[in-house]
Coordinates of C-alpha atoms in Angstrom, one line a residue:
Chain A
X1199 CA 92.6 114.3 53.1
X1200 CA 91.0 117.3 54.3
X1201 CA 87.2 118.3 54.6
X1202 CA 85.6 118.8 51.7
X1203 CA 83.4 122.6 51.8
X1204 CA 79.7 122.3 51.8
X1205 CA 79.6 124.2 48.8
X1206 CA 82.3 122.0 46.9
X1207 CA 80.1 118.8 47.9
X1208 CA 77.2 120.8 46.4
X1209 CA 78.9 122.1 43.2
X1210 CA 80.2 118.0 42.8
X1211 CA 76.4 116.8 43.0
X1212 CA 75.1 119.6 40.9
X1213 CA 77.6 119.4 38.0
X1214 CA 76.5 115.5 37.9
X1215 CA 72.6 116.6 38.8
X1216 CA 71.4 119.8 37.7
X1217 CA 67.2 119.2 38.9
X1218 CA 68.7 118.9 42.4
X1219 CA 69.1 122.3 44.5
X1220 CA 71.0 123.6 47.2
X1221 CA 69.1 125.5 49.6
X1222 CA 69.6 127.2 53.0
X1223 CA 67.2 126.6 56.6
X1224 CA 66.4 129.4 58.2
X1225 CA 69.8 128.9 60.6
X1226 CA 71.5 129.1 57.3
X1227 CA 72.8 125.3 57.6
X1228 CA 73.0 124.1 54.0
X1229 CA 71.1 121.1 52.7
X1230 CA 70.5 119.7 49.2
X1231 CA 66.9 119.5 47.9
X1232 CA 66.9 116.5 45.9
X1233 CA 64.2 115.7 43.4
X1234 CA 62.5 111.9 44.4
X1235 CA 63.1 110.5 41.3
X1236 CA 67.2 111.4 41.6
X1237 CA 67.5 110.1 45.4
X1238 CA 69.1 106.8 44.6
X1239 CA 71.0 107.8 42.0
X1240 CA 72.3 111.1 44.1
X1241 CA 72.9 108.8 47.3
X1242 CA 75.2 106.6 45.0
X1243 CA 77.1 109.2 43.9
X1244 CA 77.5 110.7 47.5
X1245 CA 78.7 107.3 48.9
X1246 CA 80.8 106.2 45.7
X1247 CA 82.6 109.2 44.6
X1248 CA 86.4 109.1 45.5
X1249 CA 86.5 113.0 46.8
X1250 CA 83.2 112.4 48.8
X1251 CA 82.8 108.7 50.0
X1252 CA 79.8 109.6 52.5
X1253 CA 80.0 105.9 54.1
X1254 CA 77.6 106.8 56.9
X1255 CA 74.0 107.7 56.6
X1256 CA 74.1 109.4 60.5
X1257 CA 70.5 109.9 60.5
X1258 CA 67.2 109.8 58.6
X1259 CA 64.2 111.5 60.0
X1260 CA 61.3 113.1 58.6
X1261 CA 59.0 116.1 59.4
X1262 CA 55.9 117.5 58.5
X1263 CA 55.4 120.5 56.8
X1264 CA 51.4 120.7 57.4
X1265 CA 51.3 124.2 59.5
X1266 CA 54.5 124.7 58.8
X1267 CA 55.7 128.2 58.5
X1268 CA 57.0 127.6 54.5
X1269 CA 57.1 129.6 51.7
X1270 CA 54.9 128.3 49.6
X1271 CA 53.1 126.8 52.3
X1272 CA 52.6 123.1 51.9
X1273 CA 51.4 119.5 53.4
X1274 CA 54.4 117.6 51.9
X1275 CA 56.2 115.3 54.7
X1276 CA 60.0 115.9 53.9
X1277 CA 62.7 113.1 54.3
X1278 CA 65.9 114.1 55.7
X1279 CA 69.5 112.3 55.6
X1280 CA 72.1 113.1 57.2
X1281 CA 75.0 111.7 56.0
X1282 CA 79.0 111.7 57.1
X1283 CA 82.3 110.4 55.4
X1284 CA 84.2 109.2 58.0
X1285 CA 87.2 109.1 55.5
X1286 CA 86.8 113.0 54.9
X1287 CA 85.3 113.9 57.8
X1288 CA 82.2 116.5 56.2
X1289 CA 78.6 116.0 56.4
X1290 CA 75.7 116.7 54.3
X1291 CA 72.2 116.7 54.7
X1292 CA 69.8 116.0 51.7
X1293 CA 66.0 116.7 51.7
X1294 CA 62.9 114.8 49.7
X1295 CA 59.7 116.5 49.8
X1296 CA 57.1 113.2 49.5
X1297 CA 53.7 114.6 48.6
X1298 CA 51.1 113.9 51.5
X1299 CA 48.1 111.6 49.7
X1300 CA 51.1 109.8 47.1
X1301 CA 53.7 109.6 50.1
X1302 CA 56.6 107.4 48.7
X1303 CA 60.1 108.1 48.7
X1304 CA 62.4 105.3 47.2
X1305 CA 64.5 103.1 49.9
X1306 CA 68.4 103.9 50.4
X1307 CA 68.9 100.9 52.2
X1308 CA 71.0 99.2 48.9
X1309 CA 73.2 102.2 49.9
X1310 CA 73.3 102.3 53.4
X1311 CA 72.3 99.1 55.5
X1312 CA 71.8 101.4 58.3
X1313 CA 68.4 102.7 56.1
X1314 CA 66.4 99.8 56.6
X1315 CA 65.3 100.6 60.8
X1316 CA 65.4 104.5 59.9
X1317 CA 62.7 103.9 57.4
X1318 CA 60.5 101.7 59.5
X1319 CA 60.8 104.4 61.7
X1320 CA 59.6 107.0 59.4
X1321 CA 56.5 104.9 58.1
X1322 CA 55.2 104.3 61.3
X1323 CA 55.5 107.4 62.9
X1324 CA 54.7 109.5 59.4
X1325 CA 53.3 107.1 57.1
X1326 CA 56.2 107.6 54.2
X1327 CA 55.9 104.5 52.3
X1328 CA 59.6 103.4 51.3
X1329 CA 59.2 101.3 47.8
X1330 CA 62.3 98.5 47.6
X1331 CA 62.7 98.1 51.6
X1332 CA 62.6 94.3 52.3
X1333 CA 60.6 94.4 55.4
X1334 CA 58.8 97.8 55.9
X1335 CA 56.6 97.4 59.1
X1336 CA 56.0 99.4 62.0
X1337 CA 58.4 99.4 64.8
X1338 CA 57.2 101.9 67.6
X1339 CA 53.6 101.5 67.4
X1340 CA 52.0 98.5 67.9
X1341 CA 51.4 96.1 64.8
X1342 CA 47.6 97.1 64.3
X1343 CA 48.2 100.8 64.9
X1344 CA 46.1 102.6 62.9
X1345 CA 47.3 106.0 61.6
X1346 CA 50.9 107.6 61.7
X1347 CA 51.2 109.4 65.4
X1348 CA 53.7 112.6 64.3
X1349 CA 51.7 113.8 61.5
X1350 CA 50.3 116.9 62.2
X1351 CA 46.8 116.1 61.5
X1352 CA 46.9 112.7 63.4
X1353 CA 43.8 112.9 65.6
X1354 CA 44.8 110.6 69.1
X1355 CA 42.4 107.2 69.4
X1356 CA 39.9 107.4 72.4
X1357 CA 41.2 104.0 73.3
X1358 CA 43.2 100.8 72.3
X1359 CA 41.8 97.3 72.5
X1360 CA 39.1 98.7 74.3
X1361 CA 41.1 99.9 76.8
X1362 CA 40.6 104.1 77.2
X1363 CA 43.3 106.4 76.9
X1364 CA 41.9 109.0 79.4
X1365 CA 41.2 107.7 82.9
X1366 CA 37.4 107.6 84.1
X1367 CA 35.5 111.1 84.4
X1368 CA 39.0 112.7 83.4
X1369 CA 38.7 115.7 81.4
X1370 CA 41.6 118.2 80.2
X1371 CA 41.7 121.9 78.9
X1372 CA 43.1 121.7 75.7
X1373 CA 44.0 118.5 75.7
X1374 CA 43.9 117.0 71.2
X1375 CA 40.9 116.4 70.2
X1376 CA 40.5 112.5 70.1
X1377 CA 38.4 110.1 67.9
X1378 CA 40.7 109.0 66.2
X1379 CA 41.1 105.4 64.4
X1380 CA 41.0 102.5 67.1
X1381 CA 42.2 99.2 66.6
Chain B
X414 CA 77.3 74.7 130.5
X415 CA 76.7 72.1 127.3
X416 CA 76.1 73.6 123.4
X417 CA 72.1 72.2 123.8
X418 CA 71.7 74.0 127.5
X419 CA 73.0 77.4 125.8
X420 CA 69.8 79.9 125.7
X421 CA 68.3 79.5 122.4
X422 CA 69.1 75.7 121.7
X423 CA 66.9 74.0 124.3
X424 CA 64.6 72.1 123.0
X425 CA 61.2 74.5 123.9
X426 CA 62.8 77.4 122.6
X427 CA 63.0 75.6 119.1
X428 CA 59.7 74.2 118.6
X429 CA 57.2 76.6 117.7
X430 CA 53.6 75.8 117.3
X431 CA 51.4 77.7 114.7
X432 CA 48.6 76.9 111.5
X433 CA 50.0 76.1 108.9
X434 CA 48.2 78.9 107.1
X435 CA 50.1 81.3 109.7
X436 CA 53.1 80.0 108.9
X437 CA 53.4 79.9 105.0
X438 CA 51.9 83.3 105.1
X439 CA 55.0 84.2 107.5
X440 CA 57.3 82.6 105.2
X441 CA 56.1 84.3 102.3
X442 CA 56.4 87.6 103.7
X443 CA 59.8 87.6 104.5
X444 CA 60.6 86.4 101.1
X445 CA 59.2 88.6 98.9
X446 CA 60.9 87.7 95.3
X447 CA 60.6 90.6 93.0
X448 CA 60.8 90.2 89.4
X449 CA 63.3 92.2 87.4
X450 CA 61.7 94.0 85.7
X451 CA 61.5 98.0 85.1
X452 CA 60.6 100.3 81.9
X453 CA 61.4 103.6 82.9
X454 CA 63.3 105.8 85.3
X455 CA 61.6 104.5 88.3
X456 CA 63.4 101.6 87.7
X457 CA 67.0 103.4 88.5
X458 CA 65.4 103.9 91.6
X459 CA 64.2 100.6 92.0
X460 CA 67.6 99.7 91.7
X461 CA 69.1 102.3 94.4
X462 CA 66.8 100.1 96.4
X463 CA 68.8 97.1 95.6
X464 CA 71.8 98.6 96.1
X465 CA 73.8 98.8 99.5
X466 CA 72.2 101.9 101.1
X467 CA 68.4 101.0 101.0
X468 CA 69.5 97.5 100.5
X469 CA 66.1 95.3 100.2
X470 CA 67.7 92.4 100.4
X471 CA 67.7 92.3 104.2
X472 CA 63.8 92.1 103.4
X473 CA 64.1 89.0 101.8
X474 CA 63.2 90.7 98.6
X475 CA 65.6 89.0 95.7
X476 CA 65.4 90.4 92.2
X477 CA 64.5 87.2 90.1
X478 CA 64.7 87.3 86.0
X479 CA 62.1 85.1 85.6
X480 CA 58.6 85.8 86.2
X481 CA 57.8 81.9 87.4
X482 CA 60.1 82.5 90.4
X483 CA 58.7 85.6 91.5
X484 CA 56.2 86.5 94.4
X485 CA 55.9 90.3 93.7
X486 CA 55.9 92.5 90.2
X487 CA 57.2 96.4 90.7
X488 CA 55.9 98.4 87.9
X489 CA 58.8 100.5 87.4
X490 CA 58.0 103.5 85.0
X491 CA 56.2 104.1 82.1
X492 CA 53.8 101.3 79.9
X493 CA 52.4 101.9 76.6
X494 CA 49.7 100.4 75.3
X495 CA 51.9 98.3 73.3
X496 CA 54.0 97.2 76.4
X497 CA 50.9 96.5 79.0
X498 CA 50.3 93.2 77.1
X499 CA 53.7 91.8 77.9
X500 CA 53.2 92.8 81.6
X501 CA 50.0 90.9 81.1
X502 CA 51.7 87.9 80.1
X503 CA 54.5 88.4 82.7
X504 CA 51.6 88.5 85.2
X505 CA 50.0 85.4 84.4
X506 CA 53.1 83.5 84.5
X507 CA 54.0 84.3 88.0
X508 CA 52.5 81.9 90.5
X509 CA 49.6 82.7 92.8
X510 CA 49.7 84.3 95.4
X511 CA 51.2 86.9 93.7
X512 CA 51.4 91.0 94.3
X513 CA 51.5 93.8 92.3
X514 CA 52.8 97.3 93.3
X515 CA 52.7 100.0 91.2
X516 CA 55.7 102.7 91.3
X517 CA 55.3 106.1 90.3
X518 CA 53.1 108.3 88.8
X519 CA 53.1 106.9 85.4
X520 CA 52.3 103.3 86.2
X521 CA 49.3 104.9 88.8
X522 CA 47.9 106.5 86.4
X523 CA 49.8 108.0 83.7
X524 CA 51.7 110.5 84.9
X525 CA 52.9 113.4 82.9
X526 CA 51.7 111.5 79.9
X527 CA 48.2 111.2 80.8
X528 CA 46.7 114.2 79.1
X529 CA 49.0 114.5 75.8
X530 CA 50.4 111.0 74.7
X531 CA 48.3 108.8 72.6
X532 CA 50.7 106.1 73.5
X533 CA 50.9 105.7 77.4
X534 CA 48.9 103.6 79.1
X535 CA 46.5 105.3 82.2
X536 CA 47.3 103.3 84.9
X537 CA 48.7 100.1 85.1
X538 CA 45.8 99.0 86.9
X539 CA 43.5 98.4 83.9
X540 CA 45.8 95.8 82.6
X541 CA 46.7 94.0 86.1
X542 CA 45.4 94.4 89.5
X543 CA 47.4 96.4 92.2
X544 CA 47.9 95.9 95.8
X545 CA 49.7 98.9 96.2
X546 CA 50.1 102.5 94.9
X547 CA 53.1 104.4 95.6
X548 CA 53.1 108.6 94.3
X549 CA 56.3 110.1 93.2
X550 CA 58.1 111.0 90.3
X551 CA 60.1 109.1 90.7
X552 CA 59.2 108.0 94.4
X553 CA 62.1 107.5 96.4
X554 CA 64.0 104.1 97.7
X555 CA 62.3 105.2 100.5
X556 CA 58.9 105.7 99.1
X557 CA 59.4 102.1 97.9
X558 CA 60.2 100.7 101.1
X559 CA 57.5 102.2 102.7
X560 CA 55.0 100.4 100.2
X561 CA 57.0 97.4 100.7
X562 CA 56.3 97.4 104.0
X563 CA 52.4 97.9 103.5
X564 CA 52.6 95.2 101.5
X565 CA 54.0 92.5 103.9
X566 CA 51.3 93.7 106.4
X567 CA 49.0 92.6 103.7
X568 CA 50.9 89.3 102.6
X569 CA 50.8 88.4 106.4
X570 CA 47.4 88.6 106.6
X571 CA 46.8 86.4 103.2
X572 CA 45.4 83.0 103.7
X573 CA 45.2 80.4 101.4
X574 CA 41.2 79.9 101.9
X575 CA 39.2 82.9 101.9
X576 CA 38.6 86.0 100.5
X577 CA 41.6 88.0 99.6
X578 CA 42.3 91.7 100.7
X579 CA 42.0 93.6 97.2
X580 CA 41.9 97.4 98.4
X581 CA 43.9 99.3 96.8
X582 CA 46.8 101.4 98.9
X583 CA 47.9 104.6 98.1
X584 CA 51.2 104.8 100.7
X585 CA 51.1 108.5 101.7
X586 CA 48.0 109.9 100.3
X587 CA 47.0 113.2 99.7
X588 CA 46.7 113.3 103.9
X589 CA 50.2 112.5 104.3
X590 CA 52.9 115.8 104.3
X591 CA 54.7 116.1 101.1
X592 CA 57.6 114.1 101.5
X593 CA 56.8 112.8 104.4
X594 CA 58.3 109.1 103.5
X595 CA 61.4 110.7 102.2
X596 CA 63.3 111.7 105.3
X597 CA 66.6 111.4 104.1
X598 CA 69.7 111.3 107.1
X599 CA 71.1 114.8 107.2
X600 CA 74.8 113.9 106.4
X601 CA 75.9 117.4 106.6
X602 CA 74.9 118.0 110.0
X603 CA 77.9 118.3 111.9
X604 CA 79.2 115.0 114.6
X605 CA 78.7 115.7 118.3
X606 CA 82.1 115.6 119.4
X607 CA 82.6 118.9 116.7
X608 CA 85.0 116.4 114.2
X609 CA 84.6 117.0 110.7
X610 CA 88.2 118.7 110.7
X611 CA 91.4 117.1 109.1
X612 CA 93.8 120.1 110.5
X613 CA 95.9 118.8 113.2

């Protein structure tokens, strides 16, 4: 039972997916681009397949690529899973680029049960809508937040419930611009 | 000499006179319940305060884990926006008279989240009134003790008719020395009689 190499998991998925792409971040760490409409279907495979059996999905996280030093240089908000087979002991990581306006990456949580908090994470803090999850509210924020904190164009509220975010007179050079959506 | 003639146990030396007002006031500041309650990392050091070196206990100061029970309310750490409703609410459930200190630089005013965070709340004090405001980041046991203190001076002075005392207190303002409520024992310093060694 020994560690399966990252390319060997990547040949595995491509042979049974050809749209989806194995690429390299700029530390050279391998990850799988996978096309949204293959993510289920590719996170199936991953957990399900005897020589793979990725039974853990260790982490998933988003970032956005708005003033991102990319090449093309794009607003899409990428997904990321980390996932682990604690049978084989090897990891993989998997990417979904979500478009910024049409933000929607389908749910995992019929895969991994662990999904269903990491993706009420991700909507509140980045506003990536997660079709198929039971319950998808916001968890950080507070229920009547209005806009998704981490994305880079998130402008910060003057106040909340009428209370102001910056104490009287208080003034700060280069503090973010604020004026944001209040509740 | 008889147990009741023994110096302490006559019958004058038991009986004290005072107003009533004097004495609950008395009472209540030498029991100080403090509710349980901390959201950051002032709170470890609320809890070194606890413990058996700073010890506030010998105050009269007992943590109590419900907010019905308790006298005082130490903000301990940082409160969002989201969380400075639920101190609210545990506010209003304690019973009058009540106290509120607020520990550290995050529940003064924010802290080193005041000028970035979208989420911290500026200061405790728009949410709750405080009695007391203790600096530090965190401040130490010390710190705390030393705003303790200011506060009994004040619970001393409460009355239940009458206008109370709501001036804020800043324990060692800008005025004070840095660190001048943190004078911590200098264990290191070698004993008197020159001990220290194990060699025979």
């Amino acid at each position: 039972m020994s560690a399966v190499a990252n390319d060997a998991i990547a040949t595995a998925v491509l042979a049974q997916f050809p749209a989806v792409q194995q690429k390299h971040a700029d530390n050279g760490r391998a990850f799988l681009l996978v096309p949204k409409g293959d993510l289920v279907a590719v996170a199936h495979f991953l957990r399900t397949q005897k020589s793979l059996r990725f039974d853990a999905l260790m982490d998933l996280t988003a970032y956005d690529l708005l003033k991102y030093p990319s090449t093309p240089p794009s607003d899409d908000i990428a997904v990321v899973y980390l996932l682990f087979s604690y049978q084989h002991r090897h990891k993989v990581t998997l990417k979904v680029l979500a478009p910024r306006a049409e933000c929607e990456v389908a749910t995992v949580s019929g895969e991994w049960p662990a999904a269903l908090y990491f993706e009420r994470e991700v909507f509140d803090l980045f506003g990536v809508r997660f079709p198929g999850h039971p319950s998808l509210r916001r968890i950080m924020t507070p229920d009547d937040w209005q806009g998704h904190p981490l994305r880079k164009d998130y402008l910060y509220p003057d106040s909340y419930h009428g209370v102001a975010h910056l104490r009287d007179g208080q003034h700060f050079e280069g503090s973010p611009p604020r004026g944001g959506d209040t509740p | 000499m008889t147990t009741d003639e023994r110096p302490g146990n006559r019958a004058d030396e038991q009986v004290h006179m005072a107003a009533v007002d004097e004495f609950l006031a008395w009472g209540k500041e030498h029991s100080l319940f403090y509710l349980l309650f901390a959201t950051a990392c002032c709170g470890i050091e609320l809890m070194q305060a606890g413990g058996p070196r700073y010890d506030v206990d010998r105050l009269g100061m007992i943590p109590r884990a419900t907010p019905r029970q308790a006298d005082l309310m130490i903000v301990a750490g940082t409160i969002t926006h989201k969380m400075a409703g639920r101190v609210r609410t545990l506010w209003e459930q304690m019973t009058e008279p009540r106290w509120v200190v607020s520990m550290g630089s995050c529940a003064n005013s924010g802290g080193p989240f005041s000028k970035w965070s979208y989420s911290v709340l500026n200061g405790i004090d728009k949410y709750v009134p405080v009695d007391i405001y203790i600096p530090g980041c965190p401040p130490r046991p010390e710190a705390l003790i030393d705003g303790v203190m200011a506060l009994r001076e004040r619970v001393k002075r409460y009355r239940t008719v009458g206008e109370r005392d709501r001036t804020p207190y800043i324990v060692a303002g800008p005025e004070a020395p840095f660190g001048g409520h943190c004078k911590v024992p200098d264990f290191t310093a070698k004993k008197p009689d020159g001990g220290g060694g194990g060699s025979a």
